[in-house]
Coordinates of C-alpha atoms in Angstrom, one line a residue:
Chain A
X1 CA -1.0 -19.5 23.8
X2 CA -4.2 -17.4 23.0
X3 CA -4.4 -13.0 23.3
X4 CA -3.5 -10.6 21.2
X5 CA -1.2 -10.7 18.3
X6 CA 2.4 -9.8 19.6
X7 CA 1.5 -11.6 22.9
X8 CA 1.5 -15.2 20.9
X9 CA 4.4 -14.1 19.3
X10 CA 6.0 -13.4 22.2
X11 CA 5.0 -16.7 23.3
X12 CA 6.2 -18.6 20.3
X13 CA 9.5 -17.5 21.1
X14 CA 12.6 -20.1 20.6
X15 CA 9.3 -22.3 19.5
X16 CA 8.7 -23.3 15.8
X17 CA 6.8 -21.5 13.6
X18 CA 5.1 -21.6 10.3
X19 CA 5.1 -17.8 8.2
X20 CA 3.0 -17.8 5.1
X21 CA 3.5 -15.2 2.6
X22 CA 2.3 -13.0 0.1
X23 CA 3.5 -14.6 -2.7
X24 CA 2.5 -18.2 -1.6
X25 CA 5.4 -19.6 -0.1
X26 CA 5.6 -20.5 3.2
X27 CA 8.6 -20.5 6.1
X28 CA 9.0 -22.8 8.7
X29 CA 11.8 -22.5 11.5
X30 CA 12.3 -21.0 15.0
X31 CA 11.2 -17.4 15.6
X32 CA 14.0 -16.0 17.0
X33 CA 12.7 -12.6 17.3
X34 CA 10.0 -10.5 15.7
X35 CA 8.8 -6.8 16.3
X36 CA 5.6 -4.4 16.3
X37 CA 5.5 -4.7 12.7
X38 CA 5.1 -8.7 12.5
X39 CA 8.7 -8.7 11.0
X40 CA 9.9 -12.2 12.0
X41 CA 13.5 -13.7 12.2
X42 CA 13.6 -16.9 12.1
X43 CA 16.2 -19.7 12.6
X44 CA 17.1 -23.6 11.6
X45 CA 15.0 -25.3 14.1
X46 CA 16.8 -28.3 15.1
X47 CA 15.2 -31.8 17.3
X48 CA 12.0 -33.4 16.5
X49 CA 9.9 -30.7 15.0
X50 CA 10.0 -32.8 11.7
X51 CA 6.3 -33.5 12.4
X52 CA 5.2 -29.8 11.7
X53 CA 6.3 -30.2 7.7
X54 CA 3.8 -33.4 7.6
X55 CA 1.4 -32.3 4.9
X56 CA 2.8 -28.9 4.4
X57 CA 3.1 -28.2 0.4
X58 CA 5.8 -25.3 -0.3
X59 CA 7.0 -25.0 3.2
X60 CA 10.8 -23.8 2.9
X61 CA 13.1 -24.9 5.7
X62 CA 15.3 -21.9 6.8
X63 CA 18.9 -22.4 7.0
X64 CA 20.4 -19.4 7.7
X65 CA 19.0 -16.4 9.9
X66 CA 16.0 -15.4 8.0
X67 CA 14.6 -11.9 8.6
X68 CA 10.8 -11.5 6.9
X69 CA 9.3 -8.2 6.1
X70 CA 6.0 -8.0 7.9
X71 CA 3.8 -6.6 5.3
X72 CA 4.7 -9.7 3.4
X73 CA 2.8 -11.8 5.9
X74 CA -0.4 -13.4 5.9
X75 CA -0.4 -15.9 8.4
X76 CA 1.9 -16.9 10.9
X77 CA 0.4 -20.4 12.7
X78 CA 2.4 -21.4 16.4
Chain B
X1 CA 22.9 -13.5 15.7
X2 CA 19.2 -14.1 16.5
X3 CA 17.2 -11.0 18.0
X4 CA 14.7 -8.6 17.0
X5 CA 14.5 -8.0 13.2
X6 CA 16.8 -4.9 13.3
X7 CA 19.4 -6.0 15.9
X8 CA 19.7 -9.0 12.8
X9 CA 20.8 -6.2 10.6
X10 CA 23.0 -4.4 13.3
X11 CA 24.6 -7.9 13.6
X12 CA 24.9 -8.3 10.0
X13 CA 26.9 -4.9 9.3
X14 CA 30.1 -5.8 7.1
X15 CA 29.0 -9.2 6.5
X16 CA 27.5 -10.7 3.2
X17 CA 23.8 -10.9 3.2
X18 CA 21.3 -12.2 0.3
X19 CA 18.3 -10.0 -0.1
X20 CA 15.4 -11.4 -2.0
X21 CA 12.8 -8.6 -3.7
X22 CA 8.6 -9.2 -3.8
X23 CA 9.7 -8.3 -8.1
X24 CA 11.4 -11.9 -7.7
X25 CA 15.2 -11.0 -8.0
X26 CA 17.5 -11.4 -5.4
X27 CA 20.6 -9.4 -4.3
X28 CA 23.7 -10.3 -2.7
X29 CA 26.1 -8.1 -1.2
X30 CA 27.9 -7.2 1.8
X31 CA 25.6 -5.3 4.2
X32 CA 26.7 -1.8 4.4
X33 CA 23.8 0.4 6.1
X34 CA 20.4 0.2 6.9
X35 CA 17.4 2.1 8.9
X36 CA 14.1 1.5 10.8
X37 CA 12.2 1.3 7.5
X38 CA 14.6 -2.2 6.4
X39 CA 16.2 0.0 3.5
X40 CA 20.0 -1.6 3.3
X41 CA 23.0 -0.4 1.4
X42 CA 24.2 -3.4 0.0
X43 CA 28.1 -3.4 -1.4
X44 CA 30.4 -5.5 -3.5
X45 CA 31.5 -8.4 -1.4
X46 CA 35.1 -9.6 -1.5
X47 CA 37.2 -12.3 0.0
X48 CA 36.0 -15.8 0.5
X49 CA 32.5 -15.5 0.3
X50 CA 31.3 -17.1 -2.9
X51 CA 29.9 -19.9 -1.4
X52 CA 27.2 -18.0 -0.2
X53 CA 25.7 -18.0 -4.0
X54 CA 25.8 -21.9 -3.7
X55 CA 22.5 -23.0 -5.5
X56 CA 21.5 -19.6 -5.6
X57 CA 19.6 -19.1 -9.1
X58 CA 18.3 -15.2 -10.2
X59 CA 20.6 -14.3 -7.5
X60 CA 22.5 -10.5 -8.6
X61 CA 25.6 -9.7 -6.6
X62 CA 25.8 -6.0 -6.7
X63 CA 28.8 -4.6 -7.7
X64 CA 28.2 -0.6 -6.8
X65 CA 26.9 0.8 -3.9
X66 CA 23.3 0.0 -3.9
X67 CA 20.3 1.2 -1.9
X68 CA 17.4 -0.9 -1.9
X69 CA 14.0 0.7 -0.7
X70 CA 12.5 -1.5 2.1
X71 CA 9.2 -1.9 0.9
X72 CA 10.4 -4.0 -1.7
X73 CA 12.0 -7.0 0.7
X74 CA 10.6 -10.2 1.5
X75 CA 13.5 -11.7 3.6
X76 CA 17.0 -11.1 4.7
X77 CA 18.9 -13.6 4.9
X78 CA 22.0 -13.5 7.0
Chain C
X1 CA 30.3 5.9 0.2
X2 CA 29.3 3.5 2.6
X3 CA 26.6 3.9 5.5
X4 CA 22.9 4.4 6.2
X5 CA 20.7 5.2 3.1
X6 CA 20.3 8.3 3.8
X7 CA 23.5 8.9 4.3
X8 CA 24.6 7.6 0.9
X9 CA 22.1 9.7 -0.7
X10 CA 23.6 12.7 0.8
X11 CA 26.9 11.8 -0.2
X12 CA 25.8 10.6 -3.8
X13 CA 24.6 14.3 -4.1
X14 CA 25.8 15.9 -7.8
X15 CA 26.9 12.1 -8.8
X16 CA 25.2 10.4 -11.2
X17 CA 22.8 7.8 -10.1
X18 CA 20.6 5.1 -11.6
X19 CA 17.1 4.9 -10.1
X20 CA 15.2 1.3 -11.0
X21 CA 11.7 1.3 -11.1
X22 CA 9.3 -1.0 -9.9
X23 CA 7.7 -0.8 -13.3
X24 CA 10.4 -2.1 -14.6
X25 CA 12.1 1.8 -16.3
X26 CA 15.3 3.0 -15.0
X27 CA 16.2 6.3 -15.1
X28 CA 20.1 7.8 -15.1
X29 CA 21.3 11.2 -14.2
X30 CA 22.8 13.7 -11.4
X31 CA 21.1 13.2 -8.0
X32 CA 20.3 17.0 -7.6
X33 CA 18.4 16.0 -4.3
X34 CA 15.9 13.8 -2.5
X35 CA 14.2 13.5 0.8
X36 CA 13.3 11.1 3.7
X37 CA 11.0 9.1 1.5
X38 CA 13.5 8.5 -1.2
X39 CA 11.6 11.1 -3.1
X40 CA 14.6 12.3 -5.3
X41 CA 15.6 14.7 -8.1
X42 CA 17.6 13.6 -11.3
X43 CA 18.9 16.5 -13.5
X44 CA 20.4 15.7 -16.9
X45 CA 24.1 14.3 -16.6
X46 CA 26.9 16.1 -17.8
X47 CA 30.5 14.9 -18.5
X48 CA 32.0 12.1 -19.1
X49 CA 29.9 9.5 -17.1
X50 CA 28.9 7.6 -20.5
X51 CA 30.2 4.8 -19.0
X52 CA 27.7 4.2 -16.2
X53 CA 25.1 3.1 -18.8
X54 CA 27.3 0.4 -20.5
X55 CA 25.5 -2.6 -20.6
X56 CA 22.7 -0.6 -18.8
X57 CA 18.9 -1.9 -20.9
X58 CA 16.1 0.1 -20.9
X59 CA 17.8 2.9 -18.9
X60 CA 15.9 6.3 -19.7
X61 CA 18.7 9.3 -19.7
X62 CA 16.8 12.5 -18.0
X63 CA 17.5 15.3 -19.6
X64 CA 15.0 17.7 -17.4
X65 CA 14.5 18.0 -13.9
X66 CA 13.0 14.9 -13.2
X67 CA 11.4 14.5 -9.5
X68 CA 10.6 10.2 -9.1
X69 CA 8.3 9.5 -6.1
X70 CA 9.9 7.3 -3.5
X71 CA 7.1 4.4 -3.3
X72 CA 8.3 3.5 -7.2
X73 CA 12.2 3.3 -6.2
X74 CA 13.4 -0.5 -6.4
X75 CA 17.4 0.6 -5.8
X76 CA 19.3 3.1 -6.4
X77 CA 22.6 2.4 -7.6
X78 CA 25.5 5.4 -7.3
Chain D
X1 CA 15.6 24.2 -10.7
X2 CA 18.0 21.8 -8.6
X3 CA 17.0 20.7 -4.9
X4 CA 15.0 18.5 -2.7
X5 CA 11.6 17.4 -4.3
X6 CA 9.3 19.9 -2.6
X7 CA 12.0 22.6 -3.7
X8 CA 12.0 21.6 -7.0
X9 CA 7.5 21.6 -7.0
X10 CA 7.9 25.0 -5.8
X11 CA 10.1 26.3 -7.9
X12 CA 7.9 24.9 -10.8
X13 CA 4.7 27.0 -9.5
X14 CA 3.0 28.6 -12.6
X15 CA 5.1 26.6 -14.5
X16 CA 4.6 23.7 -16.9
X17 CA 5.0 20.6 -15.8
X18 CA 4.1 16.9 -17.0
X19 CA 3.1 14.1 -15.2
X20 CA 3.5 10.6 -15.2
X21 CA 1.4 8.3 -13.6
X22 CA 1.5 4.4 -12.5
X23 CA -1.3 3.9 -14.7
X24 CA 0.8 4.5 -18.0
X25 CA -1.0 7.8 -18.8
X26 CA 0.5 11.5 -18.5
X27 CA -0.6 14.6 -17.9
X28 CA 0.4 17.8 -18.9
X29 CA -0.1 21.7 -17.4
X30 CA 0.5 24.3 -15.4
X31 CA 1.4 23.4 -12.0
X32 CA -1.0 25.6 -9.9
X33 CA -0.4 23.6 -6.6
X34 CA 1.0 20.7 -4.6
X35 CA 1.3 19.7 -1.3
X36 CA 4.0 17.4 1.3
X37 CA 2.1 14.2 -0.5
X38 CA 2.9 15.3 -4.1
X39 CA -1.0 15.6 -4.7
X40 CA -0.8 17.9 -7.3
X41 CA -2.9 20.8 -8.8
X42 CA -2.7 21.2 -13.0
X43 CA -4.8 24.0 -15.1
X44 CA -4.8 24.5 -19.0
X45 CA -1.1 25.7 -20.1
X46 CA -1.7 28.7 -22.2
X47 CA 0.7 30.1 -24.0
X48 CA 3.8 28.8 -26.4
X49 CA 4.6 25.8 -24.1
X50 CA 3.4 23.2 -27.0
X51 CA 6.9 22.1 -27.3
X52 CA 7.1 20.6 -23.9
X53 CA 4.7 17.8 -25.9
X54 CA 7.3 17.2 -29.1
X55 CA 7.4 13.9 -28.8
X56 CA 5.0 13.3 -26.1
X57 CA 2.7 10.1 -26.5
X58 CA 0.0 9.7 -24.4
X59 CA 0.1 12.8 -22.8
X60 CA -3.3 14.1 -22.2
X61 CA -3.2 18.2 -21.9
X62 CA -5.7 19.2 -19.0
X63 CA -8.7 21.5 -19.6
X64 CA -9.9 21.9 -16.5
X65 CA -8.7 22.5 -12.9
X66 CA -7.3 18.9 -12.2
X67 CA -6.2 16.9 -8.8
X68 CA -3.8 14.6 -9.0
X69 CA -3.7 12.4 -6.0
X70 CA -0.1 11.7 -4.9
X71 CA 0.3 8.1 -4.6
X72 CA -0.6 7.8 -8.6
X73 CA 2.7 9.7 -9.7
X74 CA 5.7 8.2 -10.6
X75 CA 7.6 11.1 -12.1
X76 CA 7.0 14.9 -12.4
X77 CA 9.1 16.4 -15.2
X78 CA 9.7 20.0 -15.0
Chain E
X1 CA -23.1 -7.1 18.7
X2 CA -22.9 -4.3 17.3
X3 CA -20.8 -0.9 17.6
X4 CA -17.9 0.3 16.0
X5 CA -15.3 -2.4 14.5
X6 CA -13.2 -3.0 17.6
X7 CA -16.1 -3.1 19.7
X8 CA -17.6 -6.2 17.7
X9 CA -13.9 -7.8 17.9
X10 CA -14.2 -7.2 21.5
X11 CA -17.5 -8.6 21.9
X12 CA -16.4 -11.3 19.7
X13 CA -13.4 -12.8 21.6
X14 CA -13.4 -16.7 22.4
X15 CA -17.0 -16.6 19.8
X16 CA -16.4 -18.4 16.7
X17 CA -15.7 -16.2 13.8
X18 CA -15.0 -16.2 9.5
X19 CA -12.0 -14.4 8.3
X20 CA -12.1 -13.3 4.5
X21 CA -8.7 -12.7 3.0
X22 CA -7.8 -10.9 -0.1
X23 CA -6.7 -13.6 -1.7
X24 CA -9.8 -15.3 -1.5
X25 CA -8.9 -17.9 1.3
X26 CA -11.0 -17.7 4.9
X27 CA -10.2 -18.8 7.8
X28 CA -12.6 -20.3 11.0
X29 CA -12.2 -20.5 14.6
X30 CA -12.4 -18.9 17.8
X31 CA -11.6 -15.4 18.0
X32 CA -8.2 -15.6 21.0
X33 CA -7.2 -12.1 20.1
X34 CA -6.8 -9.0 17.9
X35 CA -5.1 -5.8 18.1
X36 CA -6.2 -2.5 16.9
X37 CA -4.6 -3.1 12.9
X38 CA -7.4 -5.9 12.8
X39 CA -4.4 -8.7 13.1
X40 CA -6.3 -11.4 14.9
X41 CA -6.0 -14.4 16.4
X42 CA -7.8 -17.5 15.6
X43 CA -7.7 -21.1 17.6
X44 CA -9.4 -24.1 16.8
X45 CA -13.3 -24.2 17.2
X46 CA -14.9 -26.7 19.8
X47 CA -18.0 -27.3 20.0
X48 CA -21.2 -27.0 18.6
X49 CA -20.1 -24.3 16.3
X50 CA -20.2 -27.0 13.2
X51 CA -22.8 -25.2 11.4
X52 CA -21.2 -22.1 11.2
X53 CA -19.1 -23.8 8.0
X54 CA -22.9 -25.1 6.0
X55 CA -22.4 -23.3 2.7
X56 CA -19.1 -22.3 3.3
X57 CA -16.7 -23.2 0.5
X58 CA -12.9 -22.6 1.0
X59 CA -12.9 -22.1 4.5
X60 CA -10.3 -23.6 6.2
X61 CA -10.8 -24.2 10.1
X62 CA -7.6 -23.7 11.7
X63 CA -6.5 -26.2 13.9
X64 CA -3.5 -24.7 15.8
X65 CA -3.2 -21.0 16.9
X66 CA -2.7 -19.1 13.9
X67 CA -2.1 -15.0 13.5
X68 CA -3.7 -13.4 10.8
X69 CA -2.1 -9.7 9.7
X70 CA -4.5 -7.4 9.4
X71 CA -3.6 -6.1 5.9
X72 CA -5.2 -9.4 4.4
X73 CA -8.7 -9.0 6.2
X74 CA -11.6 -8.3 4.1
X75 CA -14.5 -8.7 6.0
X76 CA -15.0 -10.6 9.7
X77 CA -18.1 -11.9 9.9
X78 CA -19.4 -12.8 13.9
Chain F
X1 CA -9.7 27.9 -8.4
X2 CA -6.1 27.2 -8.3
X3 CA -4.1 26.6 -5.0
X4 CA -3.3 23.6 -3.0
X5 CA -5.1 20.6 -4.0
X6 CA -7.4 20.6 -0.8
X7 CA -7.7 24.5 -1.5
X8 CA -9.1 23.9 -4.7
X9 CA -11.5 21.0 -3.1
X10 CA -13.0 23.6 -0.9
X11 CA -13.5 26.2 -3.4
X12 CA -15.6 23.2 -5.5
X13 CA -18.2 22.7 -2.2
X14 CA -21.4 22.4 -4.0
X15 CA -20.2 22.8 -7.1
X16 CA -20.0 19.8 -9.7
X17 CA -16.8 17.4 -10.2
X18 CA -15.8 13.9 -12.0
X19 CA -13.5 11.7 -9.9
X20 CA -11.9 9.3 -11.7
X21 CA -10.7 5.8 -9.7
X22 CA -7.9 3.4 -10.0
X23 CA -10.1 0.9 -11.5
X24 CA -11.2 3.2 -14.4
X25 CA -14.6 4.0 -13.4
X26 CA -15.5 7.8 -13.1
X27 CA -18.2 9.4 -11.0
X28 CA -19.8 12.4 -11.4
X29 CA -21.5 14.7 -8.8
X30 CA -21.4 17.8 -6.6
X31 CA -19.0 17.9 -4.1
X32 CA -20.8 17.8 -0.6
X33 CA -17.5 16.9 1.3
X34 CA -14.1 16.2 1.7
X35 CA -11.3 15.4 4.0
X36 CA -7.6 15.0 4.3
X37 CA -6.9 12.2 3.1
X38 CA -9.0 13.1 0.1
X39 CA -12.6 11.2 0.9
X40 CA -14.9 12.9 -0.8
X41 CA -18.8 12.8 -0.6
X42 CA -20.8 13.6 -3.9
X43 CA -24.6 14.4 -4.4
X44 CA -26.8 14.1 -7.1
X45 CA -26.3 17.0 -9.3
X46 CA -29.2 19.1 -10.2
X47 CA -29.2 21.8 -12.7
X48 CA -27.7 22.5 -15.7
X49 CA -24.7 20.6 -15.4
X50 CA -25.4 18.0 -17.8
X51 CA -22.4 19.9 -20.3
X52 CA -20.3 18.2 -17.7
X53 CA -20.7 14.9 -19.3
X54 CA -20.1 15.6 -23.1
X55 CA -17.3 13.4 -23.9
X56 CA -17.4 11.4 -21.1
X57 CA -17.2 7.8 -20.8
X58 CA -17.8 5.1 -18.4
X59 CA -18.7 8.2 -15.8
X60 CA -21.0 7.3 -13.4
X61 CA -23.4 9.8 -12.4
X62 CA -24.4 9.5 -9.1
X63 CA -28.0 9.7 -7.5
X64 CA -27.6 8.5 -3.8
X65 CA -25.4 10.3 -1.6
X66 CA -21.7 8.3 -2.2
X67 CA -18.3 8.2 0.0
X68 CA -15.7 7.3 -1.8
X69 CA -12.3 6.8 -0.2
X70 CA -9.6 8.6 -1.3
X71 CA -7.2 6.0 -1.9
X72 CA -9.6 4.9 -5.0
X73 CA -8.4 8.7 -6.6
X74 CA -6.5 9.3 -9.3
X75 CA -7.9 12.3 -10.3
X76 CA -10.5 15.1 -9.1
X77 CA -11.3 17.3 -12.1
X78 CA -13.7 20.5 -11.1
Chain G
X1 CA -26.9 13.7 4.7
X2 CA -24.1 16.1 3.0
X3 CA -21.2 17.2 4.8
X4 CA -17.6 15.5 5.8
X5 CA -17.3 11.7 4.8
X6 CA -17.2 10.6 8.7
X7 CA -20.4 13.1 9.3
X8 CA -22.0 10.8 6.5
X9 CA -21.1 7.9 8.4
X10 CA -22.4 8.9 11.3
X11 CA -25.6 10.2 9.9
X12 CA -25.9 7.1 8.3
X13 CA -26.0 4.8 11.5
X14 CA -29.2 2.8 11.9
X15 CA -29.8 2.9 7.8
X16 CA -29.1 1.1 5.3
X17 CA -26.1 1.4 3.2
X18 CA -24.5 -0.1 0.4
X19 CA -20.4 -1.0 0.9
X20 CA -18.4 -1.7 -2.6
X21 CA -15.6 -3.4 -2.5
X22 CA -12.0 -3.3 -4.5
X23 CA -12.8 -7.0 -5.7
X24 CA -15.7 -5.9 -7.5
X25 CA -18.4 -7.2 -4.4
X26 CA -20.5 -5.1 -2.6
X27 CA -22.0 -5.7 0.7
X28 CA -26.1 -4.5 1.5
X29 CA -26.9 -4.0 5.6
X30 CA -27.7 -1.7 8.4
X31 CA -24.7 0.2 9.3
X32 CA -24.2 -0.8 12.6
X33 CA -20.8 0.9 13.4
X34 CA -17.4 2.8 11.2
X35 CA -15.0 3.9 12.6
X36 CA -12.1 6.8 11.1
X37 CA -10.3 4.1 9.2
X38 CA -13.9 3.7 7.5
X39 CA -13.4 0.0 9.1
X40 CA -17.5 -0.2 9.0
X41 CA -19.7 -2.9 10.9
X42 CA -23.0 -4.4 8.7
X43 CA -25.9 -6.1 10.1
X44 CA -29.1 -7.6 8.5
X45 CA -31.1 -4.7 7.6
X46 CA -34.8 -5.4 8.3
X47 CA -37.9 -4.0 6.9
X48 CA -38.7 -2.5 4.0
X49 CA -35.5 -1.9 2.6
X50 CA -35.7 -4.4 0.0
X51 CA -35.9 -1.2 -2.7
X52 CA -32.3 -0.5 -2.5
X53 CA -31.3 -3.5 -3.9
X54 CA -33.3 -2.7 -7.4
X55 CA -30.7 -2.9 -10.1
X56 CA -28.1 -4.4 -7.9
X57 CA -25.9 -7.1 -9.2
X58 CA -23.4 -9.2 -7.4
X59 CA -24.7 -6.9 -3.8
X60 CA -24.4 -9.5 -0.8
X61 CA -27.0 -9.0 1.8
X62 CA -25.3 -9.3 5.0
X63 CA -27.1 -12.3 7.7
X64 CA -24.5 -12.0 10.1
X65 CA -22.9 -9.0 12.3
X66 CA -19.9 -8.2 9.1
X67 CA -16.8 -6.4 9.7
X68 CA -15.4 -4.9 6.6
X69 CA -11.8 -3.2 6.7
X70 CA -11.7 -0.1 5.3
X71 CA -8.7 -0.1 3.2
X72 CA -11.3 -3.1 0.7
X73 CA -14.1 0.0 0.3
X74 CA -14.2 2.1 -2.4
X75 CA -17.7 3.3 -1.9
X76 CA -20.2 3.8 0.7
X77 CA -23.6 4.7 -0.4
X78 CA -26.2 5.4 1.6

């Protein structure tokens, strides 16, 4: 899962992901889509991805389709 | 209703959408417009859809037609 | 008065408007114009529109041709 | 003076003008030029303009020939 | 290794490298990727590359493959 | 010297100016260069330009050649 | 060394330079590389350079091959 940027992305697609922002918080659910600009849509991701929360402090679950602004984004771990 | 960031807004047209602001406030309305730049036209939502503001605290539902510059979002949510 | 921004902009045209700043200031009057940046002009209001500023805090009234730069916009309400 | 923002800058050539900028301070002049970023060009106002300042607080009138770099503006007040 | 920016990213790919953020945070690990808005790519370090962390305080070594934006970079150090 | 603001940066070539910055320093200097996005380079000033300074605070004058990139600006004063 | 701020650059490759940053740092080295973002590349600087740093607080001399992005600098002095 290694290249450049929007290739892991691209990779990480229907896979879970963990988007920290900005601000501090972080998102954790499956990228459902994403473009050139590292906006990110993400969905609930269901089955046994509980594991990727272990240790995570101020990781928020997304529910709903989740669209995040790109320039909010500082790291987005696959 | 999972996609690229903007086919989530095309999706989203007509339906109620909470939009949450880097200034920390939060805006919920029914998704009227939006362009490349994620500026959305958010209008009063009617019918059936207060459950959407379940739990949701600092959450403003717009009552007039109101633009919201896209370089102010951090996430969508749909 | 529904649509893209841009579009409501052009259609809010010689309507009274109220521009939120990210600074925190809001300023009311007539949209007399703007542009693709949400660059836009507010000329002083006329008439009997009074009652857009009920229960409106810290809302500055222009009363000369005001241009705001579009990087300060938060929403614009019509 | 009505119009798009660039319209209204032109229309102010020569004229005075004040400034506001993110940084809380103001400046007053005569705009002498501009371009498509709102950078800005102010000289001395001569003249009986000295009531554009009645009630002006931290308004600093320019001496010399000043730039103004666009992305420091939040309003321009013709 | 040296060269204009792009070129040392180039030069740098599966090297370890240190990623200073704005926030103060920096990341270590093998460079995977990197695009030309200095978003890069980081995966875990194996290896010998241990001493690359002596003195280094706050550095987190990323253990799964994790995208950096660009916009948070402050220096990259090879 | 009036004009455009980069009009009015190539009529000051060689002659002295005081840049102000975001972060509320000020440098003092003659203008050796310039470009669009309002970089400029300043040179130790020789000559009698020392009136320059009366008044001025926290303005650094400059002795080594200096680039400093425009979107530190807030104001170019000639 | 006067001119344009990218002829500077490039008249300053090989030499030592000084790079300060928004956050108050500054970073001492041979520039090695820049590019038009002013994105420059830093490496050790050798010799009998140690004079630049006279009078320098909180300067960092640069060990290893330092990318700094160009949207941190504020000044470049060389």
């Amino acid at each position: 899962m290694s290249g450049r940027p929007l290739d892991v992305l691209e990779a990480s697609l229907n896979e879970p992901v963990t988007v920290q922002l900005k601000d501090g918080t972080s998102y954790f659910g499956t990228l459902a889509g994403y473009d050139q600009h590292m906006n990110v849509v993400l969905e609930e991701s269901l089955g046994d991805d509980d594991d990727a929360l272990v240790g995570g402090l101020d990781v928020e679950e997304v529910e709903d389709t989740t669209i995040i602004r790109g320039d909010n984004v500082v790291t987005i771990t696959a």
